[in-house]
Amino acid sequence: MSSYYPGEILISRDKISCRVRELAAEIEKDFDGEPLLFIGVLKGSVIFLSDLARCLNSKVPVELDFLAVSSYGSSTKSSGVVKITKDLDEEITGRRVLIVEDIVDTGLTLHYLTSILGERSPKEIRICSLLDKPERRQVKIDINYRGFEIPDEFVVGYGLDFSGRWRNLPDIHVLRTTS
Ligand code: IMP
């Protein structure tokens, strides 16, 4: 019987930490002094969001909120079915929001989220994703702040899981299977 395990490191903790600081600098420049609501998509974005938020200087007044959407379960392929399982606590009408995601794969999750959140009339919705897997995209997504483009591999670590596991790994690994 084959089993899955975190294989070679695709992106090291040092590279992640440098890139997170660069993304924070871009966000600071764009939102200089303007209030911003981070919307973290649970659970994959939690580690990235915490690091990103702590890299921002105190000139950007940031608030944090979270929502959860249905995810892949134990499969590595998208079901294409997305639904909100935990909604925001905050109202977003008239506010500038930044959706913080771990990875954009098919794009279906963000396509759905931006349309649902757009109906609540925010002043602006921007997207920040640590990873971008463009080869599998099914719908166009404008990612305003993107950490790394990666090939079509399933990855775990730094918040990303397979069947609930390996979110706590500090580096990002390619998921491998024993044969
Ligand atoms: P999308 O809707 O296909 O863009 O998928 C977005 C979600 O799928 C992400 O927020 C992740 O939860 C999950 N996902 C996609 N690719 C990976 C991966 O390589 N590792 C872990 N989770 C992934």
Coordinates of C-alpha atoms and ligand atoms in Angstrom, one line a residue:
M1 CA 0.0 0.0 0.0
S2 CA 1.4 3.5 -0.9
S3 CA 1.5 6.4 1.5
Y4 CA 2.1 10.1 1.2
Y5 CA 4.9 12.0 2.8
P6 CA 6.5 15.5 2.5
G7 CA 9.3 15.1 -0.1
E8 CA 12.0 17.6 -1.2
I9 CA 11.8 21.2 -0.2
L10 CA 10.4 23.4 -3.0
I11 CA 10.6 26.7 -1.2
S12 CA 12.8 27.1 1.9
R13 CA 11.8 29.0 5.1
D14 CA 14.5 31.6 4.3
K15 CA 13.1 32.3 0.8
I16 CA 9.6 32.5 2.2
S17 CA 10.6 34.9 4.9
C18 CA 12.4 37.2 2.4
R19 CA 9.4 37.2 0.0
V20 CA 6.9 37.8 2.8
R21 CA 8.9 41.0 3.8
E22 CA 8.9 42.1 0.2
L23 CA 5.1 41.6 -0.2
A24 CA 4.6 43.5 3.1
A25 CA 6.7 46.4 1.7
E26 CA 4.5 46.5 -1.5
I27 CA 1.3 46.5 0.6
E28 CA 2.7 49.3 2.9
K29 CA 3.5 51.4 -0.2
D30 CA 0.0 50.9 -1.7
F31 CA -2.0 51.4 1.5
D32 CA 0.1 54.1 3.2
G33 CA -2.0 55.2 6.2
E34 CA -5.2 53.7 4.9
P35 CA -7.2 51.2 6.9
L36 CA -7.1 47.7 5.5
L37 CA -9.0 44.6 6.4
F38 CA -7.1 41.3 5.9
I39 CA -9.5 38.5 5.1
G40 CA -7.7 35.2 5.8
V41 CA -9.1 32.1 4.1
L42 CA -9.0 29.3 6.7
K43 CA -7.1 27.3 7.3
G44 CA -4.3 27.3 4.7
S45 CA -3.6 31.1 4.9
V46 CA -3.2 31.3 8.7
I47 CA 0.6 31.0 8.9
F48 CA 1.3 33.2 5.9
L49 CA -1.2 35.8 7.1
S50 CA 0.3 35.9 10.6
D51 CA 3.8 36.5 9.2
L52 CA 2.6 39.0 6.6
A53 CA 0.6 41.0 9.1
R54 CA 3.6 41.2 11.5
C55 CA 5.9 42.5 8.8
L56 CA 3.7 45.6 8.1
N57 CA 4.7 48.8 9.8
S58 CA 2.4 50.6 12.2
K59 CA 1.4 53.2 9.5
V60 CA -1.0 50.7 7.9
P61 CA -4.0 50.2 10.3
V62 CA -4.7 46.5 9.8
E63 CA -7.7 44.5 11.1
L64 CA -8.0 40.8 10.7
D65 CA -11.0 38.6 9.9
F66 CA -11.4 35.1 8.6
L67 CA -13.7 33.0 6.6
A68 CA -13.7 29.3 5.7
V69 CA -14.6 27.6 2.5
S70 CA -15.1 23.9 1.7
S71 CA -11.8 22.4 0.6
Y72 CA -10.4 19.4 -1.1
G73 CA -11.0 16.8 1.6
S74 CA -8.3 14.2 1.2
S75 CA -7.9 14.5 -2.5
T76 CA -5.3 16.5 -4.4
K77 CA -7.7 17.5 -7.2
S78 CA -10.3 20.2 -6.9
S79 CA -13.9 19.1 -6.8
G80 CA -14.9 22.5 -8.2
V81 CA -17.5 22.8 -5.5
V82 CA -16.9 25.8 -3.2
K83 CA -19.1 27.0 -0.3
I84 CA -18.6 29.3 2.7
T85 CA -18.6 27.2 5.9
K86 CA -17.7 30.1 8.2
D87 CA -18.5 33.7 7.3
L88 CA -16.8 36.9 8.2
D89 CA -17.5 38.6 11.6
E90 CA -17.0 42.1 10.1
E91 CA -19.1 44.1 7.7
I92 CA -17.0 45.0 4.6
T93 CA -19.2 47.7 3.0
G94 CA -17.1 50.7 2.0
R95 CA -13.9 49.1 3.3
R96 CA -10.7 48.2 1.5
V97 CA -10.1 44.5 1.9
L98 CA -7.2 42.2 1.1
I99 CA -8.1 38.5 0.7
V100 CA -5.1 36.5 1.9
E101 CA -4.8 33.0 0.4
D102 CA -2.2 30.2 0.6
I103 CA -2.4 29.2 -3.1
V104 CA -4.4 29.8 -6.2
D105 CA -4.8 26.6 -8.2
T106 CA -7.9 26.3 -10.4
G107 CA -8.9 29.8 -9.2
L108 CA -12.5 28.6 -8.4
T109 CA -12.3 29.4 -4.7
L110 CA -11.2 33.0 -5.3
H111 CA -13.6 33.5 -8.2
Y112 CA -16.4 32.5 -6.0
L113 CA -15.2 34.5 -3.0
T114 CA -14.6 37.7 -4.9
S115 CA -18.1 37.5 -6.4
I116 CA -19.8 36.9 -3.0
L117 CA -17.8 39.5 -1.2
G118 CA -18.2 42.0 -4.1
E119 CA -22.0 41.9 -3.5
R120 CA -21.3 43.4 -0.1
S121 CA -20.0 46.6 -1.7
P122 CA -16.5 46.9 -0.3
K123 CA -14.5 50.0 -1.5
E124 CA -12.0 47.6 -3.0
I125 CA -11.0 43.9 -3.0
R126 CA -7.4 43.0 -3.6
I127 CA -5.9 39.5 -3.6
C128 CA -2.6 38.4 -2.0
S129 CA -1.6 34.7 -2.5
L130 CA 1.6 33.2 -1.3
L131 CA 1.6 30.6 -4.2
D132 CA 0.3 30.6 -7.7
K133 CA -0.1 27.4 -9.7
P134 CA -1.1 28.8 -13.1
E135 CA -1.0 25.6 -15.1
R136 CA -4.2 24.4 -13.6
R137 CA -6.2 27.6 -13.8
Q138 CA -9.8 27.3 -14.9
V139 CA -10.9 31.0 -14.4
K140 CA -8.8 34.2 -14.7
I141 CA -7.8 35.7 -11.3
D142 CA -5.9 39.0 -10.9
I143 CA -3.5 38.4 -8.1
N144 CA -2.3 41.8 -6.8
Y145 CA 0.4 40.4 -4.5
R146 CA 1.9 37.0 -5.4
G147 CA 4.7 35.3 -3.5
F148 CA 5.9 32.5 -5.8
E149 CA 4.8 30.9 -9.0
I150 CA 5.1 27.1 -8.7
P151 CA 4.8 24.2 -11.2
D152 CA 1.8 21.8 -11.1
E153 CA 2.9 19.9 -8.0
F154 CA 0.9 19.3 -4.8
V155 CA 2.7 21.0 -2.0
V156 CA 2.5 20.9 1.8
G157 CA 3.9 23.0 4.7
Y158 CA 3.8 26.6 5.8
G159 CA 0.0 26.3 6.2
L160 CA -0.7 24.1 3.3
D161 CA -2.0 20.6 4.1
F162 CA -2.8 17.2 2.7
S163 CA -5.8 15.7 4.4
G164 CA -5.2 18.1 7.4
R165 CA -1.5 17.2 7.8
W166 CA 1.8 19.0 7.5
R167 CA 0.5 22.6 7.8
N168 CA 3.1 23.2 10.6
L169 CA 6.2 22.4 8.5
P170 CA 8.3 25.6 8.2
D171 CA 9.3 25.0 4.6
I172 CA 7.2 24.2 1.6
H173 CA 7.6 20.6 0.3
V174 CA 6.4 18.6 -2.7
L175 CA 4.0 15.8 -1.6
R176 CA 5.4 12.5 -2.6
T177 CA 4.1 8.9 -2.4
T178 CA 5.9 5.6 -1.7
S179 CA 5.3 3.1 -4.4
Ligands
IMP1 P1 -8.5 26.5 -6.2 O1 -10.0 26.8 -5.9 O2 -8.4 25.3 -7.1 O3 -7.8 27.7 -6.7 O4 -7.9 26.0 -4.8 C1 -7.6 26.7 -3.8 C2 -7.4 25.9 -2.5 O5 -7.1 24.5 -2.9 C3 -6.3 26.4 -1.7 O6 -6.7 27.4 -0.8 C4 -5.8 25.1 -1.0 O7 -6.6 24.9 0.2 C5 -6.1 24.0 -2.0 N1 -4.9 23.6 -2.7 C6 -4.7 23.8 -4.0 N2 -3.5 23.3 -4.4 C7 -2.9 22.9 -3.2 C8 -1.6 22.3 -2.9 O8 -0.7 22.1 -3.8 N3 -1.4 22.0 -1.6 C9 -2.3 22.2 -0.6 N4 -3.5 22.7 -0.9 C10 -3.8 23.1 -2.2

